[in-house]
Amino acid sequence: MQEVIVGIVFLVAVLFIGRHFYHQYKSDKGCPKGCGSCDISKEVKKLDFKMPEHLKN
């Protein structure tokens, strides 16, 4: 009986981790939840980055 319970818990954990990785790689925003609340691209676009002169060549 204990083996069955441990097996069920193990399968649930594997499915949870698999689902997390699937959503992480499926999402184009870099967030596994896919809700868009942690969209880093908005913050990156706000930055005013100037390339140093010696790196432009």
Short mmCIF file of C-alpha atoms in Angstrom, two decimals:
data_model
loop_
_atom_site.label_atom_id
_atom_site.label_comp_id
_atom_site.label_asym_id
_atom_site.label_seq_id
_atom_site.Cartn_x
_atom_site.Cartn_y
_atom_site.Cartn_z
CA MET A 1 0.00 0.00 0.00
CA GLN A 2 2.83 2.40 0.80
CA GLU A 3 4.43 1.73 -2.57
CA VAL A 4 1.23 2.74 -4.35
CA ILE A 5 1.00 6.00 -2.41
CA VAL A 6 4.67 6.80 -3.05
CA GLY A 7 4.19 5.99 -6.75
CA ILE A 8 1.18 8.30 -7.00
CA VAL A 9 3.03 11.13 -5.25
CA PHE A 10 6.02 10.59 -7.54
CA LEU A 11 3.86 10.67 -10.67
CA VAL A 12 2.11 13.84 -9.54
CA ALA A 13 5.51 15.48 -8.90
CA VAL A 14 6.82 14.43 -12.32
CA LEU A 15 3.69 15.76 -14.03
CA PHE A 16 3.92 19.04 -12.13
CA ILE A 17 7.59 19.57 -13.06
CA GLY A 18 6.94 18.49 -16.66
CA ARG A 19 4.04 20.94 -16.95
CA HIS A 20 6.21 23.72 -15.51
CA PHE A 21 8.99 23.10 -18.05
CA TYR A 22 6.50 22.80 -20.90
CA HIS A 23 4.97 26.19 -20.11
CA GLN A 24 8.41 27.72 -19.61
CA TYR A 25 9.61 26.75 -23.09
CA LYS A 26 6.24 27.34 -24.74
CA SER A 27 5.93 30.88 -23.42
CA ASP A 28 7.53 33.64 -25.49
CA LYS A 29 7.68 36.01 -22.54
CA GLY A 30 10.18 33.99 -20.50
CA CYS A 31 7.71 33.33 -17.71
CA PRO A 32 6.33 29.82 -17.23
CA LYS A 33 2.94 31.12 -16.03
CA GLY A 34 2.28 32.97 -19.27
CA CYS A 35 0.26 35.70 -17.59
CA GLY A 36 2.48 38.51 -18.89
CA SER A 37 2.82 40.22 -15.52
CA CYS A 38 6.55 39.66 -15.40
CA ASP A 39 7.26 40.65 -18.99
CA ILE A 40 10.91 41.73 -18.94
CA SER A 41 10.82 43.01 -22.51
CA LYS A 42 8.81 46.07 -21.45
CA GLU A 43 11.49 47.00 -18.93
CA VAL A 44 14.31 46.40 -21.41
CA LYS A 45 12.65 48.65 -23.99
CA LYS A 46 12.48 51.45 -21.43
CA LEU A 47 16.24 51.42 -20.91
CA ASP A 48 18.21 53.96 -22.88
CA PHE A 49 21.38 52.04 -23.64
CA LYS A 50 24.23 53.77 -25.44
CA MET A 51 26.95 51.65 -26.94
CA PRO A 52 30.47 52.76 -26.00
CA GLU A 53 32.42 54.16 -28.93
CA HIS A 54 35.19 51.55 -28.76
CA LEU A 55 32.64 48.72 -29.16
CA LYS A 56 30.81 50.12 -32.20
CA ASN A 57 33.40 48.93 -34.72
#
